[in-house]
Tab-separated table of C-alpha atoms in Angstrom:
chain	number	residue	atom	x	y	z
B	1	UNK	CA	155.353	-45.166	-47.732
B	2	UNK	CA	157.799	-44.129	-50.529
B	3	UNK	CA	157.592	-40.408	-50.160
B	4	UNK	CA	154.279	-40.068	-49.233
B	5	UNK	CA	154.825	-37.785	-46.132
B	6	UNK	CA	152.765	-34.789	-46.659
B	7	UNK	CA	153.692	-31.094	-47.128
B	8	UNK	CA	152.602	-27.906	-46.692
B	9	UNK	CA	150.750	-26.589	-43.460
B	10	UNK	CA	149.353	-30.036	-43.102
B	11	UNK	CA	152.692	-32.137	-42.078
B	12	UNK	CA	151.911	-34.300	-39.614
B	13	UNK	CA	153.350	-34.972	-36.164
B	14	UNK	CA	154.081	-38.128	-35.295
B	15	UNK	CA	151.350	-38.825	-33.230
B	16	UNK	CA	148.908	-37.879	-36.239
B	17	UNK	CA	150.739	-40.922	-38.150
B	18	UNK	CA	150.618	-43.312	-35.437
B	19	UNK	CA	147.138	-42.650	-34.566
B	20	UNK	CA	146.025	-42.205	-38.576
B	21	UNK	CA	148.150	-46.152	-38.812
B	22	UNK	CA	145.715	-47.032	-35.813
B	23	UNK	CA	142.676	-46.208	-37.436
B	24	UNK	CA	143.837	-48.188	-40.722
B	25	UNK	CA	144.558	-51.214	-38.520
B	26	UNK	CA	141.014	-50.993	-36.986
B	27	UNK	CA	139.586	-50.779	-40.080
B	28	UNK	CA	141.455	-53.890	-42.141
B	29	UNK	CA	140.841	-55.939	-38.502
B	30	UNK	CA	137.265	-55.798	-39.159
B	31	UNK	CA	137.431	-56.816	-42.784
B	32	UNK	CA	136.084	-53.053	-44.054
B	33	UNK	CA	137.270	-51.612	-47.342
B	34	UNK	CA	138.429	-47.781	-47.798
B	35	UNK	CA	134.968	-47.665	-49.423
B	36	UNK	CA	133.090	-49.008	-46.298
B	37	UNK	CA	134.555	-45.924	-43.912
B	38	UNK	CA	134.074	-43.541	-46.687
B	39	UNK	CA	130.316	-44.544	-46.844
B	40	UNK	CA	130.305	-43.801	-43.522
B	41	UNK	CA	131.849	-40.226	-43.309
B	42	UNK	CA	130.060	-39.547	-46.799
B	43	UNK	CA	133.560	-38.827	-48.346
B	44	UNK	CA	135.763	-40.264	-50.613
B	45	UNK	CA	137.838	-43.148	-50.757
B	46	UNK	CA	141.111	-40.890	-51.017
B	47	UNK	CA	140.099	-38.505	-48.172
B	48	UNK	CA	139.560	-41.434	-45.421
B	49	UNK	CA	143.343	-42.736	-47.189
B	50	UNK	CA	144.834	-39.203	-46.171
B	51	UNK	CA	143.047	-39.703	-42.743
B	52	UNK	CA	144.917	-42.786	-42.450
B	53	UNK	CA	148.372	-41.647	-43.167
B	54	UNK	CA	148.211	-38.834	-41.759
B	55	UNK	CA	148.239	-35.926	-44.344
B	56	UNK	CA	145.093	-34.088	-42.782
B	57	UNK	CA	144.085	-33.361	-39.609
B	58	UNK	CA	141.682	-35.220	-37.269
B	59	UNK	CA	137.738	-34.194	-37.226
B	60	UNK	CA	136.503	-35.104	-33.785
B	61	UNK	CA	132.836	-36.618	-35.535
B	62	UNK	CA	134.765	-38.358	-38.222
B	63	UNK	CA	136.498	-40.239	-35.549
B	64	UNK	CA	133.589	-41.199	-33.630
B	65	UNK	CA	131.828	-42.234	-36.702
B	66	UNK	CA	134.925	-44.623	-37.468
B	67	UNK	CA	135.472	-45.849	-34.155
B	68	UNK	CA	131.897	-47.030	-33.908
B	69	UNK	CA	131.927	-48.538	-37.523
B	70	UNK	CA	134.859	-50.516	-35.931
B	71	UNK	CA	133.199	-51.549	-32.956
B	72	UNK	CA	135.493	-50.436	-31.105
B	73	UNK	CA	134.797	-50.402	-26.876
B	74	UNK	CA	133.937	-47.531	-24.887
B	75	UNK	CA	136.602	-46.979	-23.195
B	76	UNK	CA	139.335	-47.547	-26.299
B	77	UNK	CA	137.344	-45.390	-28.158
B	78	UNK	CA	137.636	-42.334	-25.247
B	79	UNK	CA	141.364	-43.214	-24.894
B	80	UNK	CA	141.625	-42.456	-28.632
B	81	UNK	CA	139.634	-39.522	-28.944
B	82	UNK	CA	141.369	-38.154	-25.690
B	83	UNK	CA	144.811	-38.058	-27.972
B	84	UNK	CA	142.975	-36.351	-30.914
B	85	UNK	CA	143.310	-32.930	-29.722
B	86	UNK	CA	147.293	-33.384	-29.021
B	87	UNK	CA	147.725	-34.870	-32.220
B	88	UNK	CA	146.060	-31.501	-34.204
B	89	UNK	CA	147.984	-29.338	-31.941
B	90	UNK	CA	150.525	-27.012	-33.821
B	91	UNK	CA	154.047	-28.357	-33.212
B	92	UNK	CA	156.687	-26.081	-31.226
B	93	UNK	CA	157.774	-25.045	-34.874
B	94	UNK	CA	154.793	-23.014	-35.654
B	95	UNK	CA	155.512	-19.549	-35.072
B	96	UNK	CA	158.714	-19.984	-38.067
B	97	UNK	CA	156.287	-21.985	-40.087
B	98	UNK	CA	157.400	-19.048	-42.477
B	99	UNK	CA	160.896	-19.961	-42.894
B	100	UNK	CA	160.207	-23.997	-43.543
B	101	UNK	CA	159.930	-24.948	-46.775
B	102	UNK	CA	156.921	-27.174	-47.517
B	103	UNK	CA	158.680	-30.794	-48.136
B	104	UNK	CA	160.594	-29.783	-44.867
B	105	UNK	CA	158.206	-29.199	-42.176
B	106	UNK	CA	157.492	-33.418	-41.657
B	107	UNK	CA	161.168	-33.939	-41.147
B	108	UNK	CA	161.146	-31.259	-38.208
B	109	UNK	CA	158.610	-33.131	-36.733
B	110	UNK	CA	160.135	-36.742	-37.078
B	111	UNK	CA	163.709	-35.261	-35.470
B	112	UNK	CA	162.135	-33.890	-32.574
B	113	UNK	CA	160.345	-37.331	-31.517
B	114	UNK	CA	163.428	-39.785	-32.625
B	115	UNK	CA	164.939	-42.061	-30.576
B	116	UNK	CA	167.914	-42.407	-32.824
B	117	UNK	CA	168.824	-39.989	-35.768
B	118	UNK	CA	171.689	-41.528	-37.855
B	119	UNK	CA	173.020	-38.814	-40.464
B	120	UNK	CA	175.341	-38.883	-43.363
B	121	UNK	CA	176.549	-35.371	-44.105
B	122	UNK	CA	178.340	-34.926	-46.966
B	123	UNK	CA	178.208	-31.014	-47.900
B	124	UNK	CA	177.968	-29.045	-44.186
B	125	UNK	CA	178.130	-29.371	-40.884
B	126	UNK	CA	175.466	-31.070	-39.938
B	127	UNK	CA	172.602	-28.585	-39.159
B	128	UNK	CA	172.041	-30.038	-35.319
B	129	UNK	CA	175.577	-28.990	-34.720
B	130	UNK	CA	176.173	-26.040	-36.250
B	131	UNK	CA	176.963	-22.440	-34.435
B	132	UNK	CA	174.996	-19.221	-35.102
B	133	UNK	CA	177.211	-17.695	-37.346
B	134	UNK	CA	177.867	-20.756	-39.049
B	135	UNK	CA	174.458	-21.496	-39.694
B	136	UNK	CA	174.092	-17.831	-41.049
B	137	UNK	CA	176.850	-18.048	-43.974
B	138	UNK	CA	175.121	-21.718	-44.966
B	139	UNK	CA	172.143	-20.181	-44.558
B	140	UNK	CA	172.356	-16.884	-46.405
B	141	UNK	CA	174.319	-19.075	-49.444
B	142	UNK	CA	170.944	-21.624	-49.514
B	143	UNK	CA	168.599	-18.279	-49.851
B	144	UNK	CA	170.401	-15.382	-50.982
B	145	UNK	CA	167.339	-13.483	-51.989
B	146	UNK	CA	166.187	-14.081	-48.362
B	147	UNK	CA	165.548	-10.600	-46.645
B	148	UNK	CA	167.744	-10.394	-43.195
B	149	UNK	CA	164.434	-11.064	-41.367
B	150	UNK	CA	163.586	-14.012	-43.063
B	151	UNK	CA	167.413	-15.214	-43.145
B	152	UNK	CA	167.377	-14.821	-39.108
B	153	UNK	CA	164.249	-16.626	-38.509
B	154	UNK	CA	165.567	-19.446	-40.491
B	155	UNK	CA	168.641	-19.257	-38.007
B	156	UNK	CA	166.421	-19.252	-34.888
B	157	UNK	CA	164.743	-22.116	-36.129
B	158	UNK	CA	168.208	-24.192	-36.628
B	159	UNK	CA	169.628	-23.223	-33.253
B	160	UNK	CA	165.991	-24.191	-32.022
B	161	UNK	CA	166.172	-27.261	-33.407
B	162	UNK	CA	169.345	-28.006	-31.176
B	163	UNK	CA	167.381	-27.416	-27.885
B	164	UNK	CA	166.280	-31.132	-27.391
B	165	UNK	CA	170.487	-32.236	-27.693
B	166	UNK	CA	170.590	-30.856	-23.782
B	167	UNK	CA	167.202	-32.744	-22.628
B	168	UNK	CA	166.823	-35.872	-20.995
B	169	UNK	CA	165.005	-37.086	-23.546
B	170	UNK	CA	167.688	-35.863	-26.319
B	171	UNK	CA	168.050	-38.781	-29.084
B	172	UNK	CA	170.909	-40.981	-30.030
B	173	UNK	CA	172.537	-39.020	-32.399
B	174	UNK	CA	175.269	-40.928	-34.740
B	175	UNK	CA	177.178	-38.221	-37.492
B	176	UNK	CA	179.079	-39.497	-40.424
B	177	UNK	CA	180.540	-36.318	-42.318
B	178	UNK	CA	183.112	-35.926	-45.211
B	179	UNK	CA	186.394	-34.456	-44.570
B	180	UNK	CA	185.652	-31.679	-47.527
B	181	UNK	CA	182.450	-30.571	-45.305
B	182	UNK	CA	184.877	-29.686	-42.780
B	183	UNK	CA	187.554	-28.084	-45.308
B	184	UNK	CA	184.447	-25.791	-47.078
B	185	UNK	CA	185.466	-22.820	-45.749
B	186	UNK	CA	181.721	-21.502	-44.757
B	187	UNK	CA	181.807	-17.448	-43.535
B	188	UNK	CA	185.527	-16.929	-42.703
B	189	UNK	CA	188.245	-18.586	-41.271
B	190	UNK	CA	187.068	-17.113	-37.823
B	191	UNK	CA	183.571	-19.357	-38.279
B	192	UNK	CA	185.516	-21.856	-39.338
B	193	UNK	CA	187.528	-21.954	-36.199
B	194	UNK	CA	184.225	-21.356	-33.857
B	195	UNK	CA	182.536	-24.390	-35.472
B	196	UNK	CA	185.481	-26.623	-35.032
B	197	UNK	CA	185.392	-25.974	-31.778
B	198	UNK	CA	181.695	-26.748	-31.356
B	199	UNK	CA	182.611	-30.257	-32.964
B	200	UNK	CA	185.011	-30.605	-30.172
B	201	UNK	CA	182.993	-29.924	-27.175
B	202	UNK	CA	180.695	-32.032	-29.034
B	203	UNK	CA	182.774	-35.667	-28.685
B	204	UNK	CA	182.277	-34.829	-24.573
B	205	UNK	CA	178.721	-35.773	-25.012
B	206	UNK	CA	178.096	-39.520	-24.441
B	207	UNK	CA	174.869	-39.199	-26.655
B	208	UNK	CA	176.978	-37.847	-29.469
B	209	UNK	CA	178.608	-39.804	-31.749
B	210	UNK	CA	180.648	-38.411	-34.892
B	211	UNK	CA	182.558	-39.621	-37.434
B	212	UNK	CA	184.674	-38.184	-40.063
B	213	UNK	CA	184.927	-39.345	-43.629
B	214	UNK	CA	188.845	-38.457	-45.160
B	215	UNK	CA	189.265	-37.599	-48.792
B	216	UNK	CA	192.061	-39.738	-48.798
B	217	UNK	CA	188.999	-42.952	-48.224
B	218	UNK	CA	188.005	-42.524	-51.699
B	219	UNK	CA	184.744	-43.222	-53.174
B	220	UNK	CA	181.936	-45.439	-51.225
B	221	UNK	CA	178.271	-45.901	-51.170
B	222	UNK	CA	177.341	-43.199	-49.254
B	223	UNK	CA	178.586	-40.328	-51.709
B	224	UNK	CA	174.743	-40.264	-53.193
B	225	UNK	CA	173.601	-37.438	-51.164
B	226	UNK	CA	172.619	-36.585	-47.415
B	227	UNK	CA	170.061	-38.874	-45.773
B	228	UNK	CA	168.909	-38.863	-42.195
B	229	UNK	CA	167.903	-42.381	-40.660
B	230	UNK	CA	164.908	-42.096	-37.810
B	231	UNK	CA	164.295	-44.796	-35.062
B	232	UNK	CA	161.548	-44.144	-32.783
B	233	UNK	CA	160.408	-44.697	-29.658
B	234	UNK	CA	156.918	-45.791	-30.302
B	235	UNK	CA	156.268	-49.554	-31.314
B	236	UNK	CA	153.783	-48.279	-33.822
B	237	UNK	CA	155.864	-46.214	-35.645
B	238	UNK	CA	158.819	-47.694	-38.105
B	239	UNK	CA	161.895	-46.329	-38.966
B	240	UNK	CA	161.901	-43.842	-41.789
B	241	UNK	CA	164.831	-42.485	-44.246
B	242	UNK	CA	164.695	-38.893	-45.715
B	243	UNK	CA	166.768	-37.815	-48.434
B	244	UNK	CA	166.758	-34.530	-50.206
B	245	UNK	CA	165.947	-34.177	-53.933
B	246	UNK	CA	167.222	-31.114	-55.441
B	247	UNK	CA	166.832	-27.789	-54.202
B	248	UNK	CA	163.111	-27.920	-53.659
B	249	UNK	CA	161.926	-31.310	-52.764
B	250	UNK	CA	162.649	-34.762	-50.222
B	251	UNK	CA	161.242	-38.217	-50.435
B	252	UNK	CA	160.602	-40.089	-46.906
B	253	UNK	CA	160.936	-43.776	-46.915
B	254	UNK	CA	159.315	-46.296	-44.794
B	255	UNK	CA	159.783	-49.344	-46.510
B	256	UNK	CA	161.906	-51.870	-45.400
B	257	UNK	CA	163.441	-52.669	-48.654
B	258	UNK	CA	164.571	-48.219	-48.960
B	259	UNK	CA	165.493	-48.152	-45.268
B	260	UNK	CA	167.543	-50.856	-44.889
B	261	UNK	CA	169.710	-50.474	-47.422
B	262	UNK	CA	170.613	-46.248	-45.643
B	263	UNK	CA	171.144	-47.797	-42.500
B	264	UNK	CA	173.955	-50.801	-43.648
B	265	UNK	CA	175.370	-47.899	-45.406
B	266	UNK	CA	175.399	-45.459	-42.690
B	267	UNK	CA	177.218	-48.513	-40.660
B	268	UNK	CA	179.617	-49.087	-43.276
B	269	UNK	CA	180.878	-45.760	-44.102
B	270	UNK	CA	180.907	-45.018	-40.390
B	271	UNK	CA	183.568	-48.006	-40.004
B	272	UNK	CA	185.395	-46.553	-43.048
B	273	UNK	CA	186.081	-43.077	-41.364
B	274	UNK	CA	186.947	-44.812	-38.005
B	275	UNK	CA	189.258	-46.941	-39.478
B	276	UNK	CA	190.972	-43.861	-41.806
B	277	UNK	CA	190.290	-41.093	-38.492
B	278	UNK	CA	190.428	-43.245	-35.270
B	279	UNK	CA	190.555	-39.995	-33.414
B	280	UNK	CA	188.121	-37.577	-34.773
B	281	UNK	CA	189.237	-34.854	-31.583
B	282	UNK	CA	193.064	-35.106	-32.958
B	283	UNK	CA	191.904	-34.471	-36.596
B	284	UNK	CA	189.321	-31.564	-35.403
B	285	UNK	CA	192.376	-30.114	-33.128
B	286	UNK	CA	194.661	-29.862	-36.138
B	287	UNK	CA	191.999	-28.585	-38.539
B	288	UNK	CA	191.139	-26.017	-35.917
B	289	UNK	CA	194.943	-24.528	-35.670
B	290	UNK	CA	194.617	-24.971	-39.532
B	291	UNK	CA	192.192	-22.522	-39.817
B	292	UNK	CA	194.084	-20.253	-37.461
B	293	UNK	CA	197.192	-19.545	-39.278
């Protein structure tokens, strides 16, 4: 899957892609071509694809008819239906469905059911970290035709998105960020100061891991653009890159030959700004009474 996530109000959850990667498996363990299930469901070849990936939403008697093409037993079959209705269910991001933009709404989904989130930030603090006002200068700069109620329920839904950091279920999250998104000067100097000191508390938290690239480090592999690296907890599910493309699109990667290539970079930049900033809370401490004066 080379960008194939869907957008729009259809973006799956992550169980809708594990089960829709079930039902392909099924299918291709009983020999049957797209064509076969389509015959079936009296559909088309691509609509039992999108079924299969995930891009549209589950219909209880398509499932049934499947399952049963599949032979699969009685009491599979009820376990799989049973997750159906979860899987369709709106995600806790609904209500600000408004303020995500199409290509972005998957990716909200994917964070919130990582294991492990591995970001290189090269432009902002990342947005999992960021304060409110913080958030609101980047925010307002992304969309400044944004009315203020659609700029704040863009903000509500970043600060939301940093709920699951204080769960017990929070993911493994791993930050590499360049030195110039910390020098950016983003509101005032009095944000500036208020989101240093978020970065601070941050190094406290054992399931927080950040890492600052230096200007002085010069050029490396990573200077491409932002990427996020997910690792989930689900067998079924493999680990996925997503990368921004311009101002209006992303591409998701699932493919072993895109996502391995993110993560050895993510690992070696991430040894390049330990080695330059051993001590990311003496840098931040500095910056901080830098932004001060």
């Amino acid at each position: 899957m080379s960008g194939s996530l869907p957008s729009g109000q259809s973006a799956p959850t992550v169980l809708r892609i594990i089960l829709g990667k079930r039902l392909r498996e099924l299918r291709e363990e009983r020999g049957l071509g797209l064509a076969d299930a389509a015959r079936v469901l009296d559909v088309n070849q691509l609509t039992v694809r999108r079924l299969e990936s995930g891009h549209v939403g589950f219909k209880l008697p398509y499932v049934r008819l499947l399952l049963e093409l599949y032979q699969v037993p009685a009491a599979e079959a009820a376990e799989f239906t049973g997750m159906i209705e979860q899987a369709n269910r709106p995600g806790w991001w609904h209500p600000f469905r408004e303020a995500l933009p199409d290509w972005f709404r998957a990716y909200i989904s994917l964070e919130t059911s990582a294991l492990v989130l591995r970001v290189y930030e090269p432009h902002y603090v990342t947005g999992l970290l960021q304060t409110r006002d913080y958030a609101r200068a980047v925010i307002r700069a992304g969309f400044p035709e944004a009315t203020r109620d659609a700029l704040e329920q863009r903000v509500e839904l970043r600060l939301r998105r940093q709920d699951m950091l204080g769960t017990p279920d929070a993911p493994v999250l791993w930050v590499v960020m360049e030195e110039a998104a910390l020098r950016r000067v983003v509101g005032a100097p009095r944000v500036m100061r208020d989101q240093i000191s978020r970065l601070i508390e941050v190094l406290d938290d054992p399931g927080i891991t950040l890492r600052i690239v230096p200007l002085a480090a010069g050029a490396h592999s990573g200077t491409s653009g932002h990427f996020t690296y997910f690792r989930f907890k689900e067998r079924e599910l493999q680990d996925i890159v997503y990368t921004e493309v311009g101002l209006t699109s992303a591409l998701y990667y699932d493919q072993r030959r895109d996502v391995v290539p993110h993560l050895e970079t993510h690992t070696r930049i991430s040894r390049l700004a330990a080695k330059h900033i051993p001590d990311a809370r003496t840098y931040l401490t500095g910056l901080h009474k830098e932004f001060g004066r």
